[in-house]
């Protein structure tokens, strides 16, 4: 392994005597008397045993330190390695998809944020296959999120992106529509509404934070953005193939099915005939 030589160096340095690396520039004539360890008197046997045990403990400590260092050294390489998965494509060819990219693809239009907008989730559930309109959707929805959090510069950047998508990708978006003329009119209307949206967003940036003027400008921006989102929904509905029906599993084929839009009226009554008290007003049903 790559840390083998380093391990030996650490081991050697941990058990070497402290004077092994002392400067050798000066020499002395002082005689050094050496004698074998085991030539000492019997009363020094305990000292010899203690010395050997100390050396043994030092070696064990060095080995433990090297094991820990090796684990720390190898861990980053493991975590930083490519996280990829192999998935077969529709054509049968193998493709390599990054785990991070897959997570982003599974994320909502709000990017890494958790998407709690029911209208956004319904738009992502539409059976359409147009990458450009999904990019437009993300930018338009990010405008709303940034208005809510008063990130005005970010909202203006998303507005610029959305306008750029419409200008450069309009033909690719209308190609997926059942009626290209209808989609072109919707995109033109969205661009027209982006003008007052940009004005109110810039105005909110000029006012003092927390002022009534800022709040009024942000409210106007929010309402205008909501109108743009509704037109985005209409645009995406135009991209649903004509005659499309959601497939229903055979196990549920005998149950009532809603195919298209509907208005549901519900009448609620208490089983004991009691009245409903809603804000001080009694209702029978």
Tab-separated table of C-alpha atoms in Angstrom:
chain	number	residue	atom	x	y	z
A	1	UNK	CA	0.000	0.000	0.000
A	2	UNK	CA	1.088	3.590	-0.491
A	3	UNK	CA	1.442	4.341	3.215
A	4	UNK	CA	3.791	1.310	3.830
A	5	UNK	CA	7.027	3.349	3.832
A	6	UNK	CA	5.414	6.101	5.925
A	7	UNK	CA	4.297	3.474	8.436
A	8	UNK	CA	7.839	2.123	8.808
A	9	UNK	CA	9.143	5.648	9.267
A	10	UNK	CA	6.602	6.362	11.997
A	11	UNK	CA	7.397	3.049	13.674
A	12	UNK	CA	11.087	3.715	13.572
A	13	UNK	CA	10.758	7.242	14.933
A	14	UNK	CA	8.469	6.124	17.738
A	15	UNK	CA	10.846	3.487	19.137
A	16	UNK	CA	14.185	5.141	18.359
A	17	UNK	CA	16.108	6.619	21.321
A	18	UNK	CA	15.834	10.367	21.699
A	19	UNK	CA	19.537	10.944	21.195
A	20	UNK	CA	19.565	9.096	17.869
A	21	UNK	CA	18.827	12.319	16.024
A	22	UNK	CA	20.969	14.606	18.144
A	23	UNK	CA	23.426	16.861	16.248
A	24	UNK	CA	26.719	15.136	15.582
A	25	UNK	CA	28.777	18.260	14.998
A	26	UNK	CA	30.495	18.132	18.387
A	27	UNK	CA	32.358	15.132	19.698
A	28	UNK	CA	33.717	14.553	23.163
A	29	UNK	CA	36.402	12.319	24.545
A	30	UNK	CA	34.303	11.312	27.523
A	31	UNK	CA	34.491	7.552	27.730
A	32	UNK	CA	31.183	5.747	27.670
A	33	UNK	CA	30.966	2.600	29.670
A	34	UNK	CA	28.607	0.022	28.281
A	35	UNK	CA	27.644	-3.294	29.685
A	36	UNK	CA	25.088	-5.942	28.637
A	37	UNK	CA	21.680	-5.546	30.176
A	38	UNK	CA	21.587	-9.079	31.405
A	39	UNK	CA	25.000	-8.712	33.071
A	40	UNK	CA	23.519	-6.579	35.845
A	41	UNK	CA	22.761	-7.776	39.278
A	42	UNK	CA	19.626	-9.819	39.991
A	43	UNK	CA	17.944	-6.887	41.731
A	44	UNK	CA	17.875	-5.067	38.352
A	45	UNK	CA	15.818	-7.803	36.660
A	46	UNK	CA	12.578	-5.948	37.382
A	47	UNK	CA	13.981	-2.858	35.704
A	48	UNK	CA	14.805	-4.890	32.590
A	49	UNK	CA	11.266	-6.316	32.466
A	50	UNK	CA	9.743	-2.864	32.861
A	51	UNK	CA	11.935	-1.552	30.054
A	52	UNK	CA	10.864	-4.342	27.697
A	53	UNK	CA	7.197	-3.789	28.552
A	54	UNK	CA	7.569	-0.064	27.892
A	55	UNK	CA	9.134	-0.794	24.486
A	56	UNK	CA	6.300	-3.240	23.713
A	57	UNK	CA	3.680	-0.623	24.663
A	58	UNK	CA	5.453	1.952	22.480
A	59	UNK	CA	5.350	-0.405	19.484
A	60	UNK	CA	1.649	-1.131	20.032
A	61	UNK	CA	0.913	2.579	20.300
A	62	UNK	CA	2.797	3.273	17.078
A	63	UNK	CA	0.913	0.527	15.257
A	64	UNK	CA	-2.432	1.884	16.506
A	65	UNK	CA	-1.494	5.385	15.357
A	66	UNK	CA	-0.501	4.084	11.933
A	67	UNK	CA	-3.783	2.193	11.587
A	68	UNK	CA	-5.744	5.338	12.436
A	69	UNK	CA	-3.659	7.438	10.051
A	70	UNK	CA	-4.181	4.871	7.298
A	71	UNK	CA	-7.955	4.928	7.828
A	72	UNK	CA	-8.067	8.727	7.685
A	73	UNK	CA	-5.805	8.759	4.640
A	74	UNK	CA	-7.969	6.296	2.712
A	75	UNK	CA	-11.378	7.681	3.724
A	76	UNK	CA	-11.405	10.889	1.589
A	77	UNK	CA	-10.479	8.930	-1.532
A	78	UNK	CA	-13.468	6.679	-0.943
A	79	UNK	CA	-15.935	9.519	-0.400
A	80	UNK	CA	-14.643	11.643	-3.233
A	81	UNK	CA	-14.798	8.839	-5.747
A	82	UNK	CA	-17.259	9.010	-8.644
A	83	UNK	CA	-20.771	8.018	-7.621
A	84	UNK	CA	-22.150	6.591	-10.778
A	85	UNK	CA	-24.751	4.042	-11.688
A	86	UNK	CA	-25.249	2.142	-14.901
A	87	UNK	CA	-28.750	2.254	-16.319
A	88	UNK	CA	-29.868	0.846	-19.659
A	89	UNK	CA	-31.292	3.440	-22.002
A	90	UNK	CA	-34.495	3.057	-23.964
A	91	UNK	CA	-32.478	2.098	-27.035
A	92	UNK	CA	-30.645	-0.626	-25.148
A	93	UNK	CA	-27.319	1.222	-24.984
A	94	UNK	CA	-25.683	1.478	-21.592
A	95	UNK	CA	-25.339	4.963	-20.179
A	96	UNK	CA	-23.510	6.164	-17.093
A	97	UNK	CA	-25.574	8.508	-14.930
A	98	UNK	CA	-24.093	10.339	-11.992
A	99	UNK	CA	-25.866	9.841	-8.682
A	100	UNK	CA	-25.733	13.567	-8.064
A	101	UNK	CA	-27.212	14.298	-11.471
A	102	UNK	CA	-29.936	11.727	-10.888
A	103	UNK	CA	-30.829	13.401	-7.616
A	104	UNK	CA	-31.098	16.761	-9.345
A	105	UNK	CA	-33.280	15.296	-12.037
A	106	UNK	CA	-35.587	13.892	-9.379
A	107	UNK	CA	-35.710	17.236	-7.574
A	108	UNK	CA	-38.561	19.619	-8.111
A	109	UNK	CA	-38.574	22.877	-10.043
A	110	UNK	CA	-37.258	24.533	-6.898
A	111	UNK	CA	-33.883	22.860	-7.302
A	112	UNK	CA	-32.485	21.562	-4.036
A	113	UNK	CA	-35.352	23.058	-2.044
A	114	UNK	CA	-38.290	20.918	-1.039
A	115	UNK	CA	-41.164	21.758	-3.361
A	116	UNK	CA	-44.378	22.337	-1.413
A	117	UNK	CA	-46.208	24.272	-4.130
A	118	UNK	CA	-49.219	22.160	-5.206
A	119	UNK	CA	-49.530	23.908	-8.581
A	120	UNK	CA	-45.857	23.315	-9.311
A	121	UNK	CA	-46.172	19.635	-8.444
A	122	UNK	CA	-49.198	19.285	-10.714
A	123	UNK	CA	-47.300	20.928	-13.571
A	124	UNK	CA	-44.441	18.468	-13.127
A	125	UNK	CA	-46.984	15.661	-13.225
A	126	UNK	CA	-48.227	16.569	-16.690
A	127	UNK	CA	-47.357	13.955	-19.352
A	128	UNK	CA	-45.202	16.221	-21.513
A	129	UNK	CA	-41.727	15.723	-22.941
A	130	UNK	CA	-40.149	19.112	-23.539
A	131	UNK	CA	-36.886	20.014	-21.830
A	132	UNK	CA	-37.098	23.697	-22.716
A	133	UNK	CA	-40.465	24.287	-21.088
A	134	UNK	CA	-39.229	22.552	-17.939
A	135	UNK	CA	-36.293	24.962	-17.803
A	136	UNK	CA	-38.695	27.865	-18.268
A	137	UNK	CA	-40.879	26.476	-15.496
A	138	UNK	CA	-37.953	26.315	-13.072
A	139	UNK	CA	-36.963	29.932	-13.709
A	140	UNK	CA	-40.531	31.213	-13.405
A	141	UNK	CA	-41.132	29.314	-10.161
A	142	UNK	CA	-37.795	30.451	-8.705
A	143	UNK	CA	-38.940	34.050	-9.192
A	144	UNK	CA	-41.827	33.363	-6.817
A	145	UNK	CA	-39.577	31.743	-4.215
A	146	UNK	CA	-37.109	34.627	-4.284
A	147	UNK	CA	-39.883	37.220	-4.002
A	148	UNK	CA	-41.165	35.446	-0.896
A	149	UNK	CA	-37.705	35.518	0.693
A	150	UNK	CA	-36.965	39.090	-0.526
A	151	UNK	CA	-34.005	37.928	-2.592
A	152	UNK	CA	-34.636	40.649	-5.141
A	153	UNK	CA	-31.421	40.362	-7.147
A	154	UNK	CA	-31.908	36.605	-7.485
A	155	UNK	CA	-35.514	37.151	-8.591
A	156	UNK	CA	-34.371	39.593	-11.266
A	157	UNK	CA	-31.754	37.087	-12.461
A	158	UNK	CA	-34.436	34.372	-12.757
A	159	UNK	CA	-36.659	36.810	-14.641
A	160	UNK	CA	-33.812	37.454	-17.072
A	161	UNK	CA	-33.331	33.705	-17.562
A	162	UNK	CA	-37.043	33.143	-18.179
A	163	UNK	CA	-37.169	35.909	-20.781
A	164	UNK	CA	-34.057	34.505	-22.429
A	165	UNK	CA	-35.617	31.035	-22.659
A	166	UNK	CA	-38.691	32.447	-24.364
A	167	UNK	CA	-36.631	34.463	-26.840
A	168	UNK	CA	-34.216	31.667	-27.757
A	169	UNK	CA	-36.269	28.473	-27.278
A	170	UNK	CA	-39.737	29.513	-28.423
A	171	UNK	CA	-39.642	27.403	-31.574
A	172	UNK	CA	-38.636	24.284	-29.630
A	173	UNK	CA	-41.431	24.821	-27.125
A	174	UNK	CA	-44.150	25.481	-29.690
A	175	UNK	CA	-43.080	22.372	-31.623
A	176	UNK	CA	-44.547	20.252	-28.810
A	177	UNK	CA	-47.884	22.077	-28.758
A	178	UNK	CA	-51.087	20.810	-30.307
A	179	UNK	CA	-51.564	24.313	-31.732
A	180	UNK	CA	-48.302	26.218	-32.219
A	181	UNK	CA	-50.123	29.546	-32.733
A	182	UNK	CA	-51.849	29.271	-29.356
A	183	UNK	CA	-48.543	28.578	-27.623
A	184	UNK	CA	-46.855	31.508	-29.384
A	185	UNK	CA	-49.594	33.828	-28.146
A	186	UNK	CA	-49.197	32.524	-24.599
A	187	UNK	CA	-45.432	33.058	-24.662
A	188	UNK	CA	-45.903	36.588	-26.011
A	189	UNK	CA	-48.354	37.365	-23.215
A	190	UNK	CA	-45.903	36.021	-20.643
A	191	UNK	CA	-43.163	38.297	-21.996
A	192	UNK	CA	-45.491	41.300	-21.841
A	193	UNK	CA	-46.225	40.649	-18.165
A	194	UNK	CA	-42.518	40.369	-17.411
A	195	UNK	CA	-42.107	44.093	-18.104
A	196	UNK	CA	-44.226	45.347	-15.167
A	197	UNK	CA	-42.833	42.522	-13.034
A	198	UNK	CA	-39.304	43.768	-13.618
A	199	UNK	CA	-40.363	47.344	-12.835
A	200	UNK	CA	-41.953	46.479	-9.499
A	201	UNK	CA	-39.022	44.244	-8.549
A	202	UNK	CA	-36.535	47.049	-9.208
A	203	UNK	CA	-38.755	49.474	-7.316
A	204	UNK	CA	-38.814	47.188	-4.273
A	205	UNK	CA	-35.019	47.171	-4.274
A	206	UNK	CA	-34.953	50.975	-4.096
A	207	UNK	CA	-37.151	51.195	-0.991
A	208	UNK	CA	-35.984	50.704	2.570
A	209	UNK	CA	-36.253	47.152	3.785
A	210	UNK	CA	-39.414	46.657	5.823
A	211	UNK	CA	-41.109	49.822	4.590
A	212	UNK	CA	-44.701	49.976	3.358
A	213	UNK	CA	-43.446	50.961	-0.085
A	214	UNK	CA	-41.303	47.857	-0.313
A	215	UNK	CA	-44.200	45.660	0.816
A	216	UNK	CA	-46.526	47.191	-1.781
A	217	UNK	CA	-43.974	46.693	-4.580
A	218	UNK	CA	-43.371	43.077	-3.555
A	219	UNK	CA	-47.122	42.382	-3.414
A	220	UNK	CA	-47.528	43.713	-6.950
A	221	UNK	CA	-44.602	41.598	-8.109
A	222	UNK	CA	-46.099	38.532	-6.488
A	223	UNK	CA	-49.470	39.023	-8.192
A	224	UNK	CA	-47.861	39.587	-11.592
A	225	UNK	CA	-45.708	36.501	-11.193
A	226	UNK	CA	-48.812	34.486	-10.303
A	227	UNK	CA	-50.429	35.531	-13.591
A	228	UNK	CA	-47.304	34.411	-15.474
A	229	UNK	CA	-47.419	31.038	-13.708
A	230	UNK	CA	-51.050	30.499	-14.704
A	231	UNK	CA	-50.150	31.156	-18.341
A	232	UNK	CA	-47.262	28.708	-17.963
A	233	UNK	CA	-49.796	26.072	-16.880
A	234	UNK	CA	-51.940	26.801	-19.930
A	235	UNK	CA	-48.848	26.524	-22.124
A	236	UNK	CA	-47.951	23.119	-20.718
A	237	UNK	CA	-51.526	21.863	-21.049
A	238	UNK	CA	-51.211	22.580	-24.765
A	239	UNK	CA	-48.289	20.152	-24.870
A	240	UNK	CA	-50.334	17.162	-23.674
A	241	UNK	CA	-50.858	14.857	-26.668
A	242	UNK	CA	-54.338	14.898	-28.143
A	243	UNK	CA	-56.527	12.084	-26.862
A	244	UNK	CA	-54.136	11.244	-24.050
A	245	UNK	CA	-55.575	9.029	-21.342
A	246	UNK	CA	-53.824	8.106	-18.132
A	247	UNK	CA	-53.306	4.325	-18.076
A	248	UNK	CA	-55.201	2.623	-15.257
A	249	UNK	CA	-54.039	-0.740	-13.860
A	250	UNK	CA	-56.407	-3.641	-14.429
A	251	UNK	CA	-56.961	-4.019	-10.688
A	252	UNK	CA	-58.665	-0.615	-10.618
A	253	UNK	CA	-60.280	-0.593	-14.057
A	254	UNK	CA	-63.774	-1.239	-12.619
A	255	UNK	CA	-63.696	1.872	-10.390
A	256	UNK	CA	-65.042	5.304	-11.425
A	257	UNK	CA	-62.475	7.301	-13.371
A	258	UNK	CA	-62.148	11.041	-13.854
A	259	UNK	CA	-60.931	11.825	-17.372
A	260	UNK	CA	-60.509	15.555	-17.617
A	261	UNK	CA	-61.584	18.463	-15.437
A	262	UNK	CA	-64.562	18.279	-13.098
A	263	UNK	CA	-66.287	20.212	-10.336
A	264	UNK	CA	-67.149	18.130	-7.294
A	265	UNK	CA	-69.933	19.183	-4.927
A	266	UNK	CA	-70.045	17.595	-1.481
A	267	UNK	CA	-72.787	17.821	1.153
A	268	UNK	CA	-71.823	17.038	4.727
A	269	UNK	CA	-74.300	16.192	7.471
A	270	UNK	CA	-73.785	15.073	11.046
A	271	UNK	CA	-75.234	11.609	11.750
A	272	UNK	CA	-77.097	12.801	14.846
A	273	UNK	CA	-78.654	15.806	13.078
A	274	UNK	CA	-76.669	18.390	15.014
A	275	UNK	CA	-75.918	21.782	13.498
A	276	UNK	CA	-72.499	22.899	12.313
A	277	UNK	CA	-71.250	25.947	14.189
A	278	UNK	CA	-69.035	27.899	11.819
A	279	UNK	CA	-67.813	31.171	13.322
A	280	UNK	CA	-71.004	31.594	15.314
A	281	UNK	CA	-73.374	30.694	12.456
A	282	UNK	CA	-75.315	27.417	12.566
A	283	UNK	CA	-75.645	25.268	9.463
A	284	UNK	CA	-77.641	22.071	9.100
A	285	UNK	CA	-75.484	20.783	6.257
